[in-house]
PDB file of C-alpha atoms and ligand atoms in Angstrom:
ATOM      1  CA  UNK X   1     -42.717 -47.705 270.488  1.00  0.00           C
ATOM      2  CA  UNK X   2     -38.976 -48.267 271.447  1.00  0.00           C
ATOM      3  CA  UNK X   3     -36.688 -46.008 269.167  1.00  0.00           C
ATOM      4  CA  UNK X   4     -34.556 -48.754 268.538  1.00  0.00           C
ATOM      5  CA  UNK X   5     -37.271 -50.541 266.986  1.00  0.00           C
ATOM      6  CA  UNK X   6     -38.764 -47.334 265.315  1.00  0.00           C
ATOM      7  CA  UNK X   7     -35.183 -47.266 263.891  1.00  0.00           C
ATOM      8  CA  UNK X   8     -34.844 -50.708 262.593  1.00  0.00           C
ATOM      9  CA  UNK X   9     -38.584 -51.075 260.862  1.00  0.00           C
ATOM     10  CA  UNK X  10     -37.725 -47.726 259.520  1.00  0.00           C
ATOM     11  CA  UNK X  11     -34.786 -49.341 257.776  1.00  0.00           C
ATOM     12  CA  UNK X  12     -31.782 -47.169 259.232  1.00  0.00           C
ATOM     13  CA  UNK X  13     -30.372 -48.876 261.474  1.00  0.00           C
ATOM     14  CA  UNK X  14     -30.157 -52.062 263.387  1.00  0.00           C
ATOM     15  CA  UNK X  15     -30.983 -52.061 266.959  1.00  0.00           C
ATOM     16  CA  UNK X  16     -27.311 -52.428 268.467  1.00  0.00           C
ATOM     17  CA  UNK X  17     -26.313 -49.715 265.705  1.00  0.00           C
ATOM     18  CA  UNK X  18     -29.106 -47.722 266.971  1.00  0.00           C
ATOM     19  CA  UNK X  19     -28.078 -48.013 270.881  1.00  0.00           C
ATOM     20  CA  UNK X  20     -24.413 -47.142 269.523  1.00  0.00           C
ATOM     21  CA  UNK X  21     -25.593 -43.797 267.786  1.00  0.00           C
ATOM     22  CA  UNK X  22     -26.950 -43.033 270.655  1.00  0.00           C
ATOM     23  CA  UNK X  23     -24.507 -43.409 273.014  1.00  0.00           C
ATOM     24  CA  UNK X  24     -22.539 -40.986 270.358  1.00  0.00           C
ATOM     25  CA  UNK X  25     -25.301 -38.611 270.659  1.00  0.00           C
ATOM     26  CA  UNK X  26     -25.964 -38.936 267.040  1.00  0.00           C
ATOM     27  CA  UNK X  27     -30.025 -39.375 267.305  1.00  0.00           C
ATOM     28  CA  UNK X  28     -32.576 -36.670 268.155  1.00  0.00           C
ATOM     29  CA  UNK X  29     -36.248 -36.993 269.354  1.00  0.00           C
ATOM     30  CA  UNK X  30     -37.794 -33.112 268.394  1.00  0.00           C
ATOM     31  CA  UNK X  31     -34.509 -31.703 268.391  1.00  0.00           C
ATOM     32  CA  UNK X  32     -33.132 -33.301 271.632  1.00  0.00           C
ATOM     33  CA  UNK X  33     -30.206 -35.273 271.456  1.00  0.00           C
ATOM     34  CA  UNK X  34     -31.585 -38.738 273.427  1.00  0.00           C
ATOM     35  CA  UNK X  35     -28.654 -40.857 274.738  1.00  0.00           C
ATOM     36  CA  UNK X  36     -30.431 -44.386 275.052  1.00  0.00           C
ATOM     37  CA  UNK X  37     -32.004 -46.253 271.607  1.00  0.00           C
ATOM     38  CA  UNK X  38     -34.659 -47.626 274.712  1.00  0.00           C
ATOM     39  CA  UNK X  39     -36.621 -44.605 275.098  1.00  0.00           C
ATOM     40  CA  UNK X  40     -40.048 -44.641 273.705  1.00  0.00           C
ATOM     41  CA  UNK X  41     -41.287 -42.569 271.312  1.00  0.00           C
ATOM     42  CA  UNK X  42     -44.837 -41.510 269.693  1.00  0.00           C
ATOM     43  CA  UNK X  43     -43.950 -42.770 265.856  1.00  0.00           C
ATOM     44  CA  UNK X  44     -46.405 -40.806 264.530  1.00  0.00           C
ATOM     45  CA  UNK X  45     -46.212 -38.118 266.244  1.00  0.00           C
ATOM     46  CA  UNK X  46     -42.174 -37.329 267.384  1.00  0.00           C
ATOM     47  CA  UNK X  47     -39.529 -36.260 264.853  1.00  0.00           C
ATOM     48  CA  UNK X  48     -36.474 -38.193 264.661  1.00  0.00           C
ATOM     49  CA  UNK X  49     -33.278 -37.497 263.122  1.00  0.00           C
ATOM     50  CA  UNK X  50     -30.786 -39.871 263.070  1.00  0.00           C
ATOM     51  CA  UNK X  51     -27.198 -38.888 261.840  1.00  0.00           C
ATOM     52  CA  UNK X  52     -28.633 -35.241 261.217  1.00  0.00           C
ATOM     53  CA  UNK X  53     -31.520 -37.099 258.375  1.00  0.00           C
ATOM     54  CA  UNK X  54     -35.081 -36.924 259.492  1.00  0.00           C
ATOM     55  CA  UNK X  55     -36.355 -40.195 259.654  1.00  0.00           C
ATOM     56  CA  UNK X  56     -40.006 -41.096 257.736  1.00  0.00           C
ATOM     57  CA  UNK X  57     -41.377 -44.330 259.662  1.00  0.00           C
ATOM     58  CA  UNK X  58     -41.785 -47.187 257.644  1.00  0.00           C
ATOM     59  CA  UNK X  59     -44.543 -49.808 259.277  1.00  0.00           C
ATOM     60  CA  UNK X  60     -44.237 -51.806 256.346  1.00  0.00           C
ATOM     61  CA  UNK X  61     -41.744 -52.805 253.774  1.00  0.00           C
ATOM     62  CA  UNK X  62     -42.535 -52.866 250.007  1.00  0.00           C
ATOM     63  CA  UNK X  63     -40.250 -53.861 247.315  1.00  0.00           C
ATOM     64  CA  UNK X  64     -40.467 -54.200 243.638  1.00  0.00           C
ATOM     65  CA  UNK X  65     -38.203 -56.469 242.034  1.00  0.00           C
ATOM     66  CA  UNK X  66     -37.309 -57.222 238.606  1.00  0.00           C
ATOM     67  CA  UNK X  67     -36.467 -61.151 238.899  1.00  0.00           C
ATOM     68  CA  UNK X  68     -34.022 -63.008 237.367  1.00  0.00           C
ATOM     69  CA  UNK X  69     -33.585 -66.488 236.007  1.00  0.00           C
ATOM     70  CA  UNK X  70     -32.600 -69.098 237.833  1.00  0.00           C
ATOM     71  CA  UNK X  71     -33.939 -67.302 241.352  1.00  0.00           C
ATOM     72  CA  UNK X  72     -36.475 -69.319 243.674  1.00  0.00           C
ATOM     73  CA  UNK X  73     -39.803 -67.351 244.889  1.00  0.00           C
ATOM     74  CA  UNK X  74     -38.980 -68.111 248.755  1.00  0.00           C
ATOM     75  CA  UNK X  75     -36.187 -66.904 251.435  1.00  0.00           C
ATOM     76  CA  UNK X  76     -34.745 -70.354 251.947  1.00  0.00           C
ATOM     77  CA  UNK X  77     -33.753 -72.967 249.166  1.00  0.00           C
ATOM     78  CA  UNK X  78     -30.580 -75.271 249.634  1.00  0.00           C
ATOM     79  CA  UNK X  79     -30.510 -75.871 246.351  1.00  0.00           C
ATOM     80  CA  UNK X  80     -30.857 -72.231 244.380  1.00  0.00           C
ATOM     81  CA  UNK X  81     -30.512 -68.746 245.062  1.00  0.00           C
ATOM     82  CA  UNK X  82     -33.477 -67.517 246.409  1.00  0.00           C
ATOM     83  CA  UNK X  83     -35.317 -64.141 245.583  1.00  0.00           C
ATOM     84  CA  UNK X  84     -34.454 -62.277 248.408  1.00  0.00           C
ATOM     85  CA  UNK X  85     -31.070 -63.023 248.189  1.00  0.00           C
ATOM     86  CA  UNK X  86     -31.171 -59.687 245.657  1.00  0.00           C
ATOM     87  CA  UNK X  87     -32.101 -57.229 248.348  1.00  0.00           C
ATOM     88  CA  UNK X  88     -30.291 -55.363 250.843  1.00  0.00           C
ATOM     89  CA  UNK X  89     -29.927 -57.318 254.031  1.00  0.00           C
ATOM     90  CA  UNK X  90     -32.058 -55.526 256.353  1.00  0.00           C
ATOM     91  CA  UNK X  91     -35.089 -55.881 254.339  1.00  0.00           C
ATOM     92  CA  UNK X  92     -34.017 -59.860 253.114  1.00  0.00           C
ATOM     93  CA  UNK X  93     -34.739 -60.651 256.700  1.00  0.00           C
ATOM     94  CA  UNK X  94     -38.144 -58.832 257.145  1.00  0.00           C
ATOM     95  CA  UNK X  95     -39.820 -59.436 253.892  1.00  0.00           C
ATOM     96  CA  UNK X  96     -41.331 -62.844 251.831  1.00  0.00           C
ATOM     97  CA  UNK X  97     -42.399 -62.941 248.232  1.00  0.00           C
ATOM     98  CA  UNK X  98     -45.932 -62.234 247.856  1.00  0.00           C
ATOM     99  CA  UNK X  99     -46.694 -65.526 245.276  1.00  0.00           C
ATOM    100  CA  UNK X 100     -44.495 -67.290 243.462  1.00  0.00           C
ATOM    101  CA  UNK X 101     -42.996 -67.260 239.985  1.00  0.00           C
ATOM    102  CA  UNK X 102     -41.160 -70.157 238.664  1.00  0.00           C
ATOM    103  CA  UNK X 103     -37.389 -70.295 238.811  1.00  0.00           C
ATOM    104  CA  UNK X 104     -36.952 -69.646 235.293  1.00  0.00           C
ATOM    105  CA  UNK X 105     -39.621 -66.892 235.027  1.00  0.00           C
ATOM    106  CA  UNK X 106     -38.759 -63.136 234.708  1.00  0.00           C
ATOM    107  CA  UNK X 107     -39.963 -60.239 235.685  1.00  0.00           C
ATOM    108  CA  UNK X 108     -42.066 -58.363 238.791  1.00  0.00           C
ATOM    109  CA  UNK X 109     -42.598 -59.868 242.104  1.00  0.00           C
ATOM    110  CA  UNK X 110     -43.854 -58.379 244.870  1.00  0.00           C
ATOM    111  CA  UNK X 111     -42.024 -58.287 248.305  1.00  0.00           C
ATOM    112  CA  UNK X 112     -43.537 -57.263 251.733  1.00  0.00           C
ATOM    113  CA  UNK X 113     -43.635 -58.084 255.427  1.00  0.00           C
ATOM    114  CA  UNK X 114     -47.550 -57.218 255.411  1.00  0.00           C
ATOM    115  CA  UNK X 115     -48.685 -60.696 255.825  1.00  0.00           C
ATOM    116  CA  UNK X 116     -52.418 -59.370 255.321  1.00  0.00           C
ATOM    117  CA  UNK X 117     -52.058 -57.639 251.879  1.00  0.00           C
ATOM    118  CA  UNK X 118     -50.205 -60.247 250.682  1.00  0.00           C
ATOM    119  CA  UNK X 119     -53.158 -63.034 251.813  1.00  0.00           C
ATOM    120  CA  UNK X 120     -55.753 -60.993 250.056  1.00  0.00           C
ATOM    121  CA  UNK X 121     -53.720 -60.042 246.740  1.00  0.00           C
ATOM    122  CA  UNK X 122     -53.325 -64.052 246.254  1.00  0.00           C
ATOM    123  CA  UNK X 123     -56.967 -64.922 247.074  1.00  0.00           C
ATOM    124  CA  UNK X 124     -58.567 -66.123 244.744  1.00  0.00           C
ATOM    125  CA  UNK X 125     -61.669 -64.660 245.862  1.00  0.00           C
ATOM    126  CA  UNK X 126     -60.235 -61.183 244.822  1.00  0.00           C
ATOM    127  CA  UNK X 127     -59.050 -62.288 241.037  1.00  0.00           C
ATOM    128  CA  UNK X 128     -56.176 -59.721 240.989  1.00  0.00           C
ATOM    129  CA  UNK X 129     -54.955 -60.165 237.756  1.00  0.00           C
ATOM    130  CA  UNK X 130     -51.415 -60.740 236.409  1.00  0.00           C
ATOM    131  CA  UNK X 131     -50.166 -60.442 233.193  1.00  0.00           C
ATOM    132  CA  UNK X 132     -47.179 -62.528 231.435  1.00  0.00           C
ATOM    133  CA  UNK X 133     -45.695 -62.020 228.125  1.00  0.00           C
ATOM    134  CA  UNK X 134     -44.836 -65.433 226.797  1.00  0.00           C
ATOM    135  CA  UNK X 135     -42.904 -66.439 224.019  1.00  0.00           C
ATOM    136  CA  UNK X 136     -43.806 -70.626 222.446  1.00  0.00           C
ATOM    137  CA  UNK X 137     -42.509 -73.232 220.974  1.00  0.00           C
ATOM    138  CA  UNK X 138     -44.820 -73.632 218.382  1.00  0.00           C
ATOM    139  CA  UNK X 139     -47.655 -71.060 216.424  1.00  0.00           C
ATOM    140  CA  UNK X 140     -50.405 -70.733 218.217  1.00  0.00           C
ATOM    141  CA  UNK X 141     -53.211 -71.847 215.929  1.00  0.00           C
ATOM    142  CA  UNK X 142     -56.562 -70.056 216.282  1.00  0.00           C
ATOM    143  CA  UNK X 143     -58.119 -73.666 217.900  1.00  0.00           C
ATOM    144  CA  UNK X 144     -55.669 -72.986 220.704  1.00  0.00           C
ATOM    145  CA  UNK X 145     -56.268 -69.676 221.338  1.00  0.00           C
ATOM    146  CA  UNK X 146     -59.627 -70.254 221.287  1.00  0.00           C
ATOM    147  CA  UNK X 147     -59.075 -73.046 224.102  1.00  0.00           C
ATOM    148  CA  UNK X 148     -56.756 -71.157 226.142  1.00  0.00           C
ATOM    149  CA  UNK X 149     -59.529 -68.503 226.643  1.00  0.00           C
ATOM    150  CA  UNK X 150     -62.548 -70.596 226.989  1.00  0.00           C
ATOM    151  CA  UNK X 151     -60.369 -73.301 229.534  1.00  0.00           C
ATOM    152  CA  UNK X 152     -58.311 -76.383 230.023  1.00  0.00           C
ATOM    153  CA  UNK X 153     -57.921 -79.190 232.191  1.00  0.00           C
ATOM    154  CA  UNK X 154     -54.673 -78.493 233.861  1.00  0.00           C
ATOM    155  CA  UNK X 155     -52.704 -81.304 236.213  1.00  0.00           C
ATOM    156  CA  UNK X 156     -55.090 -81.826 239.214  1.00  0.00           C
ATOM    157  CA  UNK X 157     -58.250 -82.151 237.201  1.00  0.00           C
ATOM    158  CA  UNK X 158     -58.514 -78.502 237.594  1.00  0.00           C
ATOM    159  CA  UNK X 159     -60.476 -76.027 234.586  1.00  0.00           C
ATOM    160  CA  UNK X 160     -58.375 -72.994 234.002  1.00  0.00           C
ATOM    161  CA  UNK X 161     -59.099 -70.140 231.051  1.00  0.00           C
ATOM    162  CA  UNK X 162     -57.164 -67.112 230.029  1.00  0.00           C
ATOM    163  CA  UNK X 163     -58.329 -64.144 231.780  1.00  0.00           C
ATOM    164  CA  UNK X 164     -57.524 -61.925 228.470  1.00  0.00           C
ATOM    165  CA  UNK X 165     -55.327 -63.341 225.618  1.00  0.00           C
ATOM    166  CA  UNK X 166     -53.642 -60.785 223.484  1.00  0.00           C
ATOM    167  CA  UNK X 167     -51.389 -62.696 220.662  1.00  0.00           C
ATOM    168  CA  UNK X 168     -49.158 -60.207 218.949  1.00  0.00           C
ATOM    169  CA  UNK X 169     -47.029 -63.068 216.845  1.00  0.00           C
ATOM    170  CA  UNK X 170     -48.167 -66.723 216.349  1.00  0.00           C
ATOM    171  CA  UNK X 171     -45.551 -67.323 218.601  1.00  0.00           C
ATOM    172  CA  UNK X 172     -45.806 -64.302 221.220  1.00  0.00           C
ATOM    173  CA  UNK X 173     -48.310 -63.028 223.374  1.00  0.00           C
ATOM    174  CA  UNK X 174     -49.729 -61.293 226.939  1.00  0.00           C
ATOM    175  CA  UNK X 175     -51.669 -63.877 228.896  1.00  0.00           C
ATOM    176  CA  UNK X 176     -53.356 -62.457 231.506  1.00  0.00           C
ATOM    177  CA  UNK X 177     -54.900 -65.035 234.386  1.00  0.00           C
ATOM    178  CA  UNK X 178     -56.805 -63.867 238.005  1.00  0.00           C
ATOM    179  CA  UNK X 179     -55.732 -67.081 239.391  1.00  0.00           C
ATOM    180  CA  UNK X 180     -52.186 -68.534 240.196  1.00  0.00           C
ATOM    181  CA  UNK X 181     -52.228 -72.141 240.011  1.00  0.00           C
ATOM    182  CA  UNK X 182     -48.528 -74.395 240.307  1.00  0.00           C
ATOM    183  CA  UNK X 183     -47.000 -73.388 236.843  1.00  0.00           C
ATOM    184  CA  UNK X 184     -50.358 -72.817 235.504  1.00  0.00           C
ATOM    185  CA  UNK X 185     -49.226 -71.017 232.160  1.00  0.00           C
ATOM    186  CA  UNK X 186     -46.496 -73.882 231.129  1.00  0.00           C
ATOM    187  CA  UNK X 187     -49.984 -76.060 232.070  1.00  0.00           C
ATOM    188  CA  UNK X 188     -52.442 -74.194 229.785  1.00  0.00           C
ATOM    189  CA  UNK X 189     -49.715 -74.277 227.116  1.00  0.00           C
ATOM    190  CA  UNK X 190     -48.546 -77.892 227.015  1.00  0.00           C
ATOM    191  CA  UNK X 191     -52.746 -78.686 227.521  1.00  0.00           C
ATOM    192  CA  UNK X 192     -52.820 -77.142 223.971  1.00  0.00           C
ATOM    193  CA  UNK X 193     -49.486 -79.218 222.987  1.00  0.00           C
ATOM    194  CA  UNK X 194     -47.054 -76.226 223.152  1.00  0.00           C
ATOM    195  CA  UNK X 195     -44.114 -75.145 225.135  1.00  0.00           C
ATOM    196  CA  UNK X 196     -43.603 -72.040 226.857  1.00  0.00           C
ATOM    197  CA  UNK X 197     -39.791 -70.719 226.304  1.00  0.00           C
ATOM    198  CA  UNK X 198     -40.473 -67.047 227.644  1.00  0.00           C
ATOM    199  CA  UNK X 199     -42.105 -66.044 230.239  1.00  0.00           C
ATOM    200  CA  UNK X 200     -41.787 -62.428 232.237  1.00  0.00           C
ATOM    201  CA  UNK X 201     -44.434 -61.306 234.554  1.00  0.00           C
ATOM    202  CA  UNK X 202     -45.395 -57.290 233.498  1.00  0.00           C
ATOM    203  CA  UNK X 203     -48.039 -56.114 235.977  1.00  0.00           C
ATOM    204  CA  UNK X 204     -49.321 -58.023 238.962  1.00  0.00           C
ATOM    205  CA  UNK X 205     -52.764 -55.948 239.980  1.00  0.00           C
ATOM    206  CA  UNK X 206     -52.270 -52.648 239.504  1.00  0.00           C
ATOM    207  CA  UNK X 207     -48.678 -52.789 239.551  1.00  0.00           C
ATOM    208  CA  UNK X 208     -46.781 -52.405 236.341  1.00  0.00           C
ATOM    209  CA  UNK X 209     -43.128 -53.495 236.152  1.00  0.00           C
ATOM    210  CA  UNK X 210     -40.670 -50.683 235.962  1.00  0.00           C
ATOM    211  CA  UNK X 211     -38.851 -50.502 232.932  1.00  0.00           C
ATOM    212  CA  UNK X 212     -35.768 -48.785 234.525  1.00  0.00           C
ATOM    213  CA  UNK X 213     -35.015 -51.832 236.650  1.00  0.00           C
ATOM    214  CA  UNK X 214     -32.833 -54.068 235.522  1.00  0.00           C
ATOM    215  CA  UNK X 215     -32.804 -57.859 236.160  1.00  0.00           C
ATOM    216  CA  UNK X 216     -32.114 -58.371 239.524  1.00  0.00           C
ATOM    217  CA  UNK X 217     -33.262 -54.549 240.536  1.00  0.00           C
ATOM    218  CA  UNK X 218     -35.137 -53.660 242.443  1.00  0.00           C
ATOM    219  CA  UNK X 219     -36.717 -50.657 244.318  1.00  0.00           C
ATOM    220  CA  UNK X 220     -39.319 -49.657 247.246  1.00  0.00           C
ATOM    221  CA  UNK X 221     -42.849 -49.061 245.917  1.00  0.00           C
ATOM    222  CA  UNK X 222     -44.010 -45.352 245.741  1.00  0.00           C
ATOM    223  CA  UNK X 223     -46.890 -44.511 248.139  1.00  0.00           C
ATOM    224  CA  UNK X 224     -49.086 -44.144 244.966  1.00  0.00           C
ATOM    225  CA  UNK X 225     -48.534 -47.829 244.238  1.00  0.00           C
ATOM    226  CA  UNK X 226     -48.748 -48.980 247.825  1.00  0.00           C
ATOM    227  CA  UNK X 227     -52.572 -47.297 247.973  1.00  0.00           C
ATOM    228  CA  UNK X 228     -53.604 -48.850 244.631  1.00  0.00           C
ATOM    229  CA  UNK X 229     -52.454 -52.426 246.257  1.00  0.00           C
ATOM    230  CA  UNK X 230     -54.491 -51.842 249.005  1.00  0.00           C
ATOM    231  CA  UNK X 231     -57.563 -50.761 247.170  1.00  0.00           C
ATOM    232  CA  UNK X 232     -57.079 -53.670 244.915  1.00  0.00           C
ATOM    233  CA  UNK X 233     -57.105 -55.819 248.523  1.00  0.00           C
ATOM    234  CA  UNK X 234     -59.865 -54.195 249.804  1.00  0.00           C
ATOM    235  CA  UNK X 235     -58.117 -52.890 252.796  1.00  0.00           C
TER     236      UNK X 235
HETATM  237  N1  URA N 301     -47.426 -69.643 235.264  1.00  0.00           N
HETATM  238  C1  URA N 301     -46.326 -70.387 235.093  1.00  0.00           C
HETATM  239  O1  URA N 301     -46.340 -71.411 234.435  1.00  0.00           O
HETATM  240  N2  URA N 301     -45.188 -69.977 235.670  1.00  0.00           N
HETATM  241  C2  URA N 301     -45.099 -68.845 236.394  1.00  0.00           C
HETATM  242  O2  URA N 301     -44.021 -68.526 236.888  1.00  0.00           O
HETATM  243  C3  URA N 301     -46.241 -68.083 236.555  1.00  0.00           C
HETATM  244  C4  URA N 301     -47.421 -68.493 235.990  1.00  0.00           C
END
């Protein structure tokens, strides 16, 4: 692989800043200063320092964010800011939302440029499971509840149940589904003739948001967390 490229997917530098440090000498391939970012390198094998840092190769990007209202799941709206807008540039261009949460939902989302995981965490095949806390209109009466976990005709004709349904107020709760159908919570709700008026996203698989990010924060997932989303794909 080129260094320049190495550099870049590694998230240090861009590839014209990376043929500039090296014209400056300020890159290393096993201890040897290298004067051209166009060299190729073995990325597994070769240590790299850029700027005196050793540099850990990064094939894929993985960000957890804590979303905001009012963002768009995508990384092109004209009408809204869009999720990616929150990131730092370099990754903004290289990553996509791995499913989508409405633009007034809160909480974790899921960002990577590995096309793959992201295909298999959203299949339905796999029922990864992701749970919301809500907050509603109206008390939930035990009919409802009952409803919401045996299933409802959302729009479309189609049947959707409550994977798990934990109410800890009449009008506050975890639902937790394995599917992800257009706005399907708001849809179970207003099927039972109530309104959602809350609603944050708290673990998605076997991630679990972080409570130290704030809205609109968001950090790279630890390689703990990256293995448990690719057991959970089956990769
Ligand atoms: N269900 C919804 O209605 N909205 C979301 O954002 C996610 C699930």
């Amino acid at each position: 692989m080129r260094l320049d490229r190495f550099l870049s997917e590694s998230g240090v530098a861009t590839r014209s800043e990376a043929s500039r440090a090296a014209r400056r000498g300020e890159i290393t391939v096993n201890g040897s200063i290298v004067r051209s970012a166009s060299v190729s390198i073995r990325e597994d094998e070769d240590r790299v320092c850029f700027r005196g840092e050793a540099v850990a190769y990064r094939k894929n990007v993985f960000v957890m964010l804590n979303k905001p209202e009012g963002y768009v799941s995508a990384t092109e709206d004209k009408n809204a800011p869009v999720v990616t807008a929150l990131l730092d540039e370099r990754d903004a261009k290289r990553v996509f939302p791995c499913g989508r949460l409405d633009k007034y939902t809160l909480g974790l989302m899921l960002l990577t440029d590995d096309g793959e995981l992201s295909h298999r965490l959203l299949s339905p095949a796999r029922h990864v499971a992701k749970k919301y806390y809500y907050r509603i209109a109206a008390p939930l009466s035990a009919d409802d509840a009952e409803r919401l976990r045996t299933g409802v005709y959302i729009e479309g004709g189609h049947f959707c149940a409550a994977h798990e349904l934990e109410l800890t107020g009449e009008r506050e709760g975890y639902i937790t589904l394995t599917e992800g159908r257009y706005h399907q919570i708001k849809q179970m709700l207003y099927a039972v003739g109530n309104e959602i008026t809350y609603l944050e996203r708290v673990t998605f698989g076997p991630l679990t948001l972080d409570a130290s990010l704030e809205r609109g924060e968001w950090r790279y997932l630890t390689d703990d967390e990256v293995a448990a989303l690719y057991s959970a794909a089956g990769l």
